Short mmCIF file of N, CA and C in Angstrom, two decimals:
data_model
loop_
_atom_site.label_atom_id
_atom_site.label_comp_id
_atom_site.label_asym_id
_atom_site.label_seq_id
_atom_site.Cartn_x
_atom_site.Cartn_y
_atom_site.Cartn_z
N UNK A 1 112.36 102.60 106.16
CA UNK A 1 111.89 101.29 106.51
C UNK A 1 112.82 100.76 107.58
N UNK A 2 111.78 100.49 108.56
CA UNK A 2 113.25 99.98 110.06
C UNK A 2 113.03 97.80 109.47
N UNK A 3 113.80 97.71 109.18
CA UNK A 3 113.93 96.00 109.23
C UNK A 3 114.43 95.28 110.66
N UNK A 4 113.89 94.61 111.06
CA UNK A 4 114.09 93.68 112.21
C UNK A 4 115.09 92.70 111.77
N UNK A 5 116.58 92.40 112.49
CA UNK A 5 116.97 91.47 111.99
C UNK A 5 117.85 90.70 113.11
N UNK A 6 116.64 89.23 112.85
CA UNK A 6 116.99 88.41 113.69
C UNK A 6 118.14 87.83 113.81
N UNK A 7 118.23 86.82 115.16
CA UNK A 7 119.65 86.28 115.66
C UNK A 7 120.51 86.67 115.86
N UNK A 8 119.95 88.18 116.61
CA UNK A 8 121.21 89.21 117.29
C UNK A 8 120.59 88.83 118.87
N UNK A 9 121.54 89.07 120.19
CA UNK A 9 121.48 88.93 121.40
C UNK A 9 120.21 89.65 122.03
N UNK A 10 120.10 89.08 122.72
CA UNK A 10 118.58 89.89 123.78
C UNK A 10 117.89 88.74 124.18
N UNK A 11 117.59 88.27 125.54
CA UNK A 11 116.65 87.35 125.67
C UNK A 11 115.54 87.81 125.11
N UNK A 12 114.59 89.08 125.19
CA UNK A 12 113.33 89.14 124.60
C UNK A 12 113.27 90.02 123.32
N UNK A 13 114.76 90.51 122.44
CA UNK A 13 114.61 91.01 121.33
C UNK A 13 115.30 92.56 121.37
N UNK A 14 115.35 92.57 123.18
CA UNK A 14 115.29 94.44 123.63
C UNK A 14 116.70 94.62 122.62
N UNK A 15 116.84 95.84 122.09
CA UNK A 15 118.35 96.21 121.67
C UNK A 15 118.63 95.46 120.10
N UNK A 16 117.58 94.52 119.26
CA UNK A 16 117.64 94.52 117.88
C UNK A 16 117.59 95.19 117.22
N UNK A 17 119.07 95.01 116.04
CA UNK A 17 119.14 95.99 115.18
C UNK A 17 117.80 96.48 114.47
N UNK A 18 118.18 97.76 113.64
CA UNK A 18 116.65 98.02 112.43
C UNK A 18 117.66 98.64 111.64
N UNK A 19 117.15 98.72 110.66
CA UNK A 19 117.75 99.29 109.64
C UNK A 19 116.81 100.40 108.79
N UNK A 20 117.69 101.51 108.22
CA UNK A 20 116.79 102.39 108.36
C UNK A 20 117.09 102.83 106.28
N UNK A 21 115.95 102.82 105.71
CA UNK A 21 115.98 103.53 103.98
C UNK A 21 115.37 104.64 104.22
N UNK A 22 115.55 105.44 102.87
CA UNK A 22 115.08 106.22 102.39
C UNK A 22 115.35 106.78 101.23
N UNK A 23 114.58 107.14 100.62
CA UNK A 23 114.99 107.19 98.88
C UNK A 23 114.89 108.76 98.56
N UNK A 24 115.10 109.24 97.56
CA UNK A 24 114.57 110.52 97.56
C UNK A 24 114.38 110.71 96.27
N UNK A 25 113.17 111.43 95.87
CA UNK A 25 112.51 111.69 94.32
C UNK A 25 112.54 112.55 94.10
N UNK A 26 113.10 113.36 93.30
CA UNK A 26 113.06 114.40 92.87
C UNK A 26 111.78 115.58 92.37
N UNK A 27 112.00 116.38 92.53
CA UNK A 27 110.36 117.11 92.37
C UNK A 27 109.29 116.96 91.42
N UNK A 28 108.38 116.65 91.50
CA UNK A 28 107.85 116.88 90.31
C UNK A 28 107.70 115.05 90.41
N UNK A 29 108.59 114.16 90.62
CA UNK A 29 108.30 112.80 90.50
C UNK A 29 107.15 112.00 91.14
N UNK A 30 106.62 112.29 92.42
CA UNK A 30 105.83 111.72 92.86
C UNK A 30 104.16 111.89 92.16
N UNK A 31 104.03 113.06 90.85
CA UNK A 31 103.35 113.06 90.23
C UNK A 31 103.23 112.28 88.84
N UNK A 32 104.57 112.13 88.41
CA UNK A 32 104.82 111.76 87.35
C UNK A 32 104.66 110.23 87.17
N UNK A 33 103.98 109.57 86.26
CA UNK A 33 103.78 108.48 85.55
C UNK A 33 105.03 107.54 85.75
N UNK A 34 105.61 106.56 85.99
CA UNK A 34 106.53 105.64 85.71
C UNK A 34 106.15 104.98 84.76
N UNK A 35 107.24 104.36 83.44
CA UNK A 35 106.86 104.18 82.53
C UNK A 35 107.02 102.54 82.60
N UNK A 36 106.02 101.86 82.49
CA UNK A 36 105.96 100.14 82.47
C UNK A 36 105.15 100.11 83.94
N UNK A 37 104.43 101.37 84.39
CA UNK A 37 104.01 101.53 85.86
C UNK A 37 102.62 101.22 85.45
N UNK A 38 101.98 100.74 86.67
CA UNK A 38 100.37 100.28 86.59
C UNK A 38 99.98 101.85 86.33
N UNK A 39 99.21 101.77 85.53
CA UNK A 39 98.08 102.87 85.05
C UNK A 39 97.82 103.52 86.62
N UNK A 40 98.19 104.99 85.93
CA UNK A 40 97.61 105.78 87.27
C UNK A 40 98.52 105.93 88.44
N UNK A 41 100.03 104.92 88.80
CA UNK A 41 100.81 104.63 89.93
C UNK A 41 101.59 105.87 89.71
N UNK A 42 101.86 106.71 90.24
CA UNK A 42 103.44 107.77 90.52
C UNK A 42 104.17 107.22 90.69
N UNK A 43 105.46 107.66 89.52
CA UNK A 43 106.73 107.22 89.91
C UNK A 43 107.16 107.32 91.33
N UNK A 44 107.28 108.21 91.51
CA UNK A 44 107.61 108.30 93.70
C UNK A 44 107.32 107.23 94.05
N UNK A 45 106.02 106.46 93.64
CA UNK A 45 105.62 105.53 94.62
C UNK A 45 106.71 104.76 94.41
N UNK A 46 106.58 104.46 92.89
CA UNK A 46 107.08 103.12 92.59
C UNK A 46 108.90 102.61 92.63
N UNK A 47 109.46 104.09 92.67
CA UNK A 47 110.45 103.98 92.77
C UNK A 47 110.90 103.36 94.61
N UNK A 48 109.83 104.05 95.14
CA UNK A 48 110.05 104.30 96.74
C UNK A 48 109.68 102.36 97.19
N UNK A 49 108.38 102.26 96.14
CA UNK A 49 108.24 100.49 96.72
C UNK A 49 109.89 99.44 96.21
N UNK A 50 110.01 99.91 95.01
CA UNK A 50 111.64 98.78 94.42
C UNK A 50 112.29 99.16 95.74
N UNK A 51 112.28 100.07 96.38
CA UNK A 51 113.65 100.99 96.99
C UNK A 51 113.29 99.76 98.53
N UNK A 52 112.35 99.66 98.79
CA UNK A 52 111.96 99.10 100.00
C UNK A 52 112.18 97.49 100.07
N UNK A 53 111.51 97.13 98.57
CA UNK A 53 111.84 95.77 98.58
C UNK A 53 113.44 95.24 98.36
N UNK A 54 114.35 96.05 97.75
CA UNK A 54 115.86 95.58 97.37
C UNK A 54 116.10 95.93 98.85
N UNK A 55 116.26 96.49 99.96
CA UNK A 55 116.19 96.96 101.28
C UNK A 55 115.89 95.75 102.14
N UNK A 56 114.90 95.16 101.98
CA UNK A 56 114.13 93.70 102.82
C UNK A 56 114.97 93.15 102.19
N UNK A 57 115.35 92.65 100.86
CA UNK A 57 116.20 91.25 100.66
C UNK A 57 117.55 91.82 101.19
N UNK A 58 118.13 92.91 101.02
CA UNK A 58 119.60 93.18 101.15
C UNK A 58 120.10 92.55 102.33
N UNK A 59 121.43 91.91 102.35
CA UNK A 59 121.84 91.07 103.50
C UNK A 59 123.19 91.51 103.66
N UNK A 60 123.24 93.20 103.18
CA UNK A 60 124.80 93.80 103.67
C UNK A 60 124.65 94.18 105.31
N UNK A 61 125.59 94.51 105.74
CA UNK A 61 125.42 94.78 107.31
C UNK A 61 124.24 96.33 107.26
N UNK A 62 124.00 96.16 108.45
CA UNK A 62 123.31 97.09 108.63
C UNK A 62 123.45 98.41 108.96
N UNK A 63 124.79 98.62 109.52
CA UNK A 63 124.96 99.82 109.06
C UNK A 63 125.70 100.38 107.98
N UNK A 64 125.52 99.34 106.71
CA UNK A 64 126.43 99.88 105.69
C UNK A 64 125.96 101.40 105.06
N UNK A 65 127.15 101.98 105.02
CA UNK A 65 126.75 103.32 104.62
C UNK A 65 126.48 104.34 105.25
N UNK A 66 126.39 104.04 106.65
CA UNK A 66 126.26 104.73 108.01
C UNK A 66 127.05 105.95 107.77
N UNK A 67 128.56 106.23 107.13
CA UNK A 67 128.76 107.52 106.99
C UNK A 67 128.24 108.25 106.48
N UNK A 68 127.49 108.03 105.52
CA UNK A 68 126.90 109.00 104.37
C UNK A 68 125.49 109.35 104.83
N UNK A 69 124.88 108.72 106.18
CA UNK A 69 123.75 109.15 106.53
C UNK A 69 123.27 110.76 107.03
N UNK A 70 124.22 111.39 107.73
CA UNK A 70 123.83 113.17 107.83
C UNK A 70 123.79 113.81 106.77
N UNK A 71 124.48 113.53 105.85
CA UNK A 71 124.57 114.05 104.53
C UNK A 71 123.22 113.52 104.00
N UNK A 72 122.53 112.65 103.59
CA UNK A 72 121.15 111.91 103.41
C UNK A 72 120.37 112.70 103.65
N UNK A 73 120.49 112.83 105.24
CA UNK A 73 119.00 113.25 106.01
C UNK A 73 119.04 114.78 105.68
N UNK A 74 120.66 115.42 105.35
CA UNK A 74 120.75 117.09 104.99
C UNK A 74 119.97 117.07 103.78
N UNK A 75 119.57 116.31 102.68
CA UNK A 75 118.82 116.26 101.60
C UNK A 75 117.44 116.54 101.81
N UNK A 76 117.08 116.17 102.69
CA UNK A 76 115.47 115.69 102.66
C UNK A 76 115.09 117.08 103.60
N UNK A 77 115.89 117.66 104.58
CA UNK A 77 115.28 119.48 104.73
C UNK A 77 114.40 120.06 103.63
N UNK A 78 113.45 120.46 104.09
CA UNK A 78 112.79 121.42 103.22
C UNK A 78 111.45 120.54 102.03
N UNK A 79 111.87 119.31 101.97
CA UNK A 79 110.99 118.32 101.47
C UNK A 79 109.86 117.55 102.61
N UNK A 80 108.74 117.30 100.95
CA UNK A 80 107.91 116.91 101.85
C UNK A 80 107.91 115.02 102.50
N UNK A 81 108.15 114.65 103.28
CA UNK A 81 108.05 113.58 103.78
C UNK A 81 107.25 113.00 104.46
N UNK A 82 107.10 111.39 104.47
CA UNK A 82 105.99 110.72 105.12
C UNK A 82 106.72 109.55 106.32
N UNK A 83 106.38 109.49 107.46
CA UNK A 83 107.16 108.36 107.72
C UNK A 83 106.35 107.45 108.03
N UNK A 84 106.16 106.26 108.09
CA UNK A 84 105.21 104.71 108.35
C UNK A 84 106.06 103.69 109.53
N UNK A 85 105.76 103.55 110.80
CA UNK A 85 106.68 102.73 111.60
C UNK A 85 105.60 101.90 112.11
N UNK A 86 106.55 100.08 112.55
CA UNK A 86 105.52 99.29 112.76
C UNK A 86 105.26 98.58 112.16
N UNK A 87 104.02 97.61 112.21
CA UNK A 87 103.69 96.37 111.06
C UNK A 87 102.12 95.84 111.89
N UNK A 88 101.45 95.74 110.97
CA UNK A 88 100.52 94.44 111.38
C UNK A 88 100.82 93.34 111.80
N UNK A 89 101.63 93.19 111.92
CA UNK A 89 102.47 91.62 111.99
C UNK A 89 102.50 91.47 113.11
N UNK A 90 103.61 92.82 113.18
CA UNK A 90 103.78 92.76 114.91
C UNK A 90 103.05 93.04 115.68
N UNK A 91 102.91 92.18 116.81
CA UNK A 91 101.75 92.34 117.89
C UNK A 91 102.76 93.07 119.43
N UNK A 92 102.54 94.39 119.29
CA UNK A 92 103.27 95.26 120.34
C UNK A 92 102.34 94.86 121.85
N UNK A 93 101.32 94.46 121.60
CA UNK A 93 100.68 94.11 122.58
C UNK A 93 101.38 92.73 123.40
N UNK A 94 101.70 91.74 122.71
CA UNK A 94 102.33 90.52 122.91
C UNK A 94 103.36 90.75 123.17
N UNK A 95 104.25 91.13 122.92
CA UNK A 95 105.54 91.20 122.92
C UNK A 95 106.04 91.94 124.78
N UNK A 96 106.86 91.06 124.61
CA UNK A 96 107.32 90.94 126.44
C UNK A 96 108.69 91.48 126.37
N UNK A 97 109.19 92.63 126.88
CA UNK A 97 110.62 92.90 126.90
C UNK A 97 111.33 93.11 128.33
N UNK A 98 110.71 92.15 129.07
CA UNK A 98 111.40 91.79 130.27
C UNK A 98 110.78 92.74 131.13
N UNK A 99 109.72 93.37 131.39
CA UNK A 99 109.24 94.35 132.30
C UNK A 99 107.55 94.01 132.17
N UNK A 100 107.02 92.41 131.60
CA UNK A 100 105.62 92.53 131.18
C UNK A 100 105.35 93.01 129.85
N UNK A 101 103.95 92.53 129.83
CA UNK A 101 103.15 92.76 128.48
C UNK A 101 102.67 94.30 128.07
N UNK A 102 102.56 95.09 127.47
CA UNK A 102 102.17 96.64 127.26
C UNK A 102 100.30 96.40 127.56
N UNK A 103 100.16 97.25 128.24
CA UNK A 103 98.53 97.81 128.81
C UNK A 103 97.77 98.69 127.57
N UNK A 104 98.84 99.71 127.09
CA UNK A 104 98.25 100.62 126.54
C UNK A 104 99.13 100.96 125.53
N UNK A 105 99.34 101.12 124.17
CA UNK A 105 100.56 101.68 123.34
C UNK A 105 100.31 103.12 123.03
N UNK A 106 101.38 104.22 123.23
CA UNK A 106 101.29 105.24 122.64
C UNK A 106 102.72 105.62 121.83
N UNK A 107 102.39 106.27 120.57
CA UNK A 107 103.62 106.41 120.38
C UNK A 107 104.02 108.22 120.43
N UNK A 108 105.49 108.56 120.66
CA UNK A 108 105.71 109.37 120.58
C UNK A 108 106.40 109.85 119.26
N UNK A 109 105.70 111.03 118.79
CA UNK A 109 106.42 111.27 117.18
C UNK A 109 107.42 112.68 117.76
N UNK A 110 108.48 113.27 116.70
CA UNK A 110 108.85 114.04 117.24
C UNK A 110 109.58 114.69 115.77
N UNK A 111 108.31 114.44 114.80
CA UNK A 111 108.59 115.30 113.24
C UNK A 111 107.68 115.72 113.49
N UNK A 112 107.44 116.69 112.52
CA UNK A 112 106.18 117.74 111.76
C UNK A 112 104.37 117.46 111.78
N UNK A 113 104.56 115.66 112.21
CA UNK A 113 103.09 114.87 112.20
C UNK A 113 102.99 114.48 110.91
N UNK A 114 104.22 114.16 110.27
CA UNK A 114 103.92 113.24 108.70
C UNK A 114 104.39 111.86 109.05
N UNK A 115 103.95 111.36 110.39
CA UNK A 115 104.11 110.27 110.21
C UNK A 115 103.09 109.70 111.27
N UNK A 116 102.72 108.29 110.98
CA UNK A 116 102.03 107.41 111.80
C UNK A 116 102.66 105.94 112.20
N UNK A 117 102.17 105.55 112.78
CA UNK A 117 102.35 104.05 113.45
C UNK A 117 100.84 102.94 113.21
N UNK A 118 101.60 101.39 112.79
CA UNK A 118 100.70 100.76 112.43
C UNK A 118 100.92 99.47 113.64
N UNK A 119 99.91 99.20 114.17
CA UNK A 119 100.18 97.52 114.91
C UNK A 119 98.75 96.88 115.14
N UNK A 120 99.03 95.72 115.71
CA UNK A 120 97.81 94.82 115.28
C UNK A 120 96.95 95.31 116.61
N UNK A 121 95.81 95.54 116.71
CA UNK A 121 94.94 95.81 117.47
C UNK A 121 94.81 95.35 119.00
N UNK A 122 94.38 95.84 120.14
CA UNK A 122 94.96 95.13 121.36
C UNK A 122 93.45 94.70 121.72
N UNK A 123 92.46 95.49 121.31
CA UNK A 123 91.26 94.77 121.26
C UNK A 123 90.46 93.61 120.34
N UNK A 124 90.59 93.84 119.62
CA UNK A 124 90.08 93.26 118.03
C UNK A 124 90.97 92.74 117.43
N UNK A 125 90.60 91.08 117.48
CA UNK A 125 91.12 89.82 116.21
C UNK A 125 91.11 90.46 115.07
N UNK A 126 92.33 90.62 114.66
CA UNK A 126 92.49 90.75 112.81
C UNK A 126 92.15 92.09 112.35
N UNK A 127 92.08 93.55 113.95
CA UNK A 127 91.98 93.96 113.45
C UNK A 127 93.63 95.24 113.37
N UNK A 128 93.50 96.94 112.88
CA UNK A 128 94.93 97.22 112.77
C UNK A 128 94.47 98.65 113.88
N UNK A 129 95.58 99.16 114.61
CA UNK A 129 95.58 100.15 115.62
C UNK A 129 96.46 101.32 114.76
N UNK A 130 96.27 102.48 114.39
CA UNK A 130 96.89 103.34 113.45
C UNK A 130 96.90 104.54 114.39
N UNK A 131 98.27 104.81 115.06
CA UNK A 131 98.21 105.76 115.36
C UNK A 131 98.97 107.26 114.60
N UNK A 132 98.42 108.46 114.84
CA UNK A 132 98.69 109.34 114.47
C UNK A 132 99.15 110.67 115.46
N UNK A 133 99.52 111.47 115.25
CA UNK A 133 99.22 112.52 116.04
C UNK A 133 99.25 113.97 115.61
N UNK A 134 97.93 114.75 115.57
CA UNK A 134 97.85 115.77 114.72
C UNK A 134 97.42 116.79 115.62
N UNK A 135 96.86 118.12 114.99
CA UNK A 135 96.22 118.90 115.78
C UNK A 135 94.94 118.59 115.49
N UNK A 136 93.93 118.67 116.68
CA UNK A 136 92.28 118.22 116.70
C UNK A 136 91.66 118.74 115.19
N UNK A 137 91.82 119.60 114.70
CA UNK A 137 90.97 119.86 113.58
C UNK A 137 91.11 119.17 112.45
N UNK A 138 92.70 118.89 112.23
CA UNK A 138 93.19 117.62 111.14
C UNK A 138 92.96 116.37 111.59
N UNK A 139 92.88 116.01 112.42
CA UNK A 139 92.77 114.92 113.08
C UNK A 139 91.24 114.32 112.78
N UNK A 140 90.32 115.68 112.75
CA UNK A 140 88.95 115.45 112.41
C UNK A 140 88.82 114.68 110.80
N UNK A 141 89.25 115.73 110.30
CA UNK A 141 89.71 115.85 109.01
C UNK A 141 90.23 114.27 108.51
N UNK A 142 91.27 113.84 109.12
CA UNK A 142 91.49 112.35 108.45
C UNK A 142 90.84 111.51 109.15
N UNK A 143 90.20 111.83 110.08
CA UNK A 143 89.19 110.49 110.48
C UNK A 143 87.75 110.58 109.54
N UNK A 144 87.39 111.82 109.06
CA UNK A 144 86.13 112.00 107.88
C UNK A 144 87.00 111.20 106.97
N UNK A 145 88.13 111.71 106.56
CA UNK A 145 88.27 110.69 105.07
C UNK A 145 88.97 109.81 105.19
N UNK A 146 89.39 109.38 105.94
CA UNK A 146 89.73 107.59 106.45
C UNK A 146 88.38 106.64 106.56
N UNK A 147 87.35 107.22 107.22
CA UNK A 147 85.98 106.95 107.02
C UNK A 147 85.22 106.43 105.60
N UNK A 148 85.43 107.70 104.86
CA UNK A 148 84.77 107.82 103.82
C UNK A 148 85.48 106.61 102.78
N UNK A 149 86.86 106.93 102.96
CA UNK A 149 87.73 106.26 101.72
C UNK A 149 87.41 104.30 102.44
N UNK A 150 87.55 104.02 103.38
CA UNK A 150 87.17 103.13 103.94
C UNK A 150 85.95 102.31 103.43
N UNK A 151 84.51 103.02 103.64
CA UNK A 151 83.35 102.75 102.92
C UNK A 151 82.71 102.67 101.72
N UNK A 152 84.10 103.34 101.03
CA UNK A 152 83.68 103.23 99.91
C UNK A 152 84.88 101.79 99.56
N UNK A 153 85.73 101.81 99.76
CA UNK A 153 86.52 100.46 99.78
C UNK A 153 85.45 99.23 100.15
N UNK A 154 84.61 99.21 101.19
CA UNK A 154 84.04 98.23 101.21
C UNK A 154 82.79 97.74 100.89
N UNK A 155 82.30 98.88 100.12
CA UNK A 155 81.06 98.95 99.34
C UNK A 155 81.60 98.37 98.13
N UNK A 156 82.83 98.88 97.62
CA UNK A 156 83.27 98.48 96.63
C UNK A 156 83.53 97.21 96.37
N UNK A 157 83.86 96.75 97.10
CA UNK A 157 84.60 95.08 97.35
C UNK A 157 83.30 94.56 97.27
N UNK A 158 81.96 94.59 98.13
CA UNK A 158 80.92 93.96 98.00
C UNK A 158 80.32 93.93 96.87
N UNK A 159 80.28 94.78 96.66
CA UNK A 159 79.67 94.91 94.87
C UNK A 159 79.61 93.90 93.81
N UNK A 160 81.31 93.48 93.90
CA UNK A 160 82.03 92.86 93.43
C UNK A 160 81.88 91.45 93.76
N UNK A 161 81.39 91.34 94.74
CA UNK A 161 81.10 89.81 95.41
C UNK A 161 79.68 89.21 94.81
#
């Protein structure tokens, strides 16, 4: 989780800190039940959501712990990982860092493709821009079931209405 944290120097923000988590679950956990967990939730998740939220309130410096980070990231070799960068919130489109407004956003990944990017849409009010980057056949692949899981989300919701 990169945290933004304000009332550091930059006229337009360029060069704000982030701060960076990561938790790690042991095998077998991201299947496993947490116990006092909503019916059906994996521990992984749930450990990984506490891990994120004590992270957002924490108000130690930001690079606390900074030594112990190669050693961290030597853990997570060989595991499977997801990464999520970005926010709805933030409007990358808006945002001015002294060179103009962005035309076009792309992002560059430079893991395995387990990760995506989320920001608020540069066309569409309210709506979200998710980028990914895969090879064309997976790429097919999660746009069928991003689709599917989608429609049925909003069939579902109507139903309900």
């Amino acid at each position: 989780v990169f945290r933004f944290r304000g009332g550091l120097p930059g006229p337009a923000g360029t060069g704000n800190a982030r701060e960076l988590l990561w938790k790690l679950c042991g095998a077998g956990e991201s299947g496993a039940k947490a116990q006092g967990s909503e019916k059906g939730v994996p521990e992984g998740f749930v450990k990984a959501a506490k891990a994120i939220k004590e992270n957002v309130y924490n108000e130690n410096g930001i690079l606390c712990g900074a030594e112990k980070w190669p050693e961290e990231y030597g853990k997570l070799v060989g595991k499977r990982q997801y990464g999520v960068a970005g926010s709805p919130r933030f409007d990358f489109y808006a945002a001015d860092y002294g060179w103009g407004k962005a035309k076009k956003l792309e992002a560059l990944f430079i893991d395995d493709g387990a990760a995506l990017s989320l920001c608020k849409s540069r066309d569409f009010e309210g709506r979200l821009e998710i980028v990914l980057s895969k090879p064309m056949p997976q790429m097919d692949a999660f746009s069928r079931v991003f689709r599917e899981v989608l429609s049925e989300l909003c069939c579902s919701s109507n139903q309900k209405a």
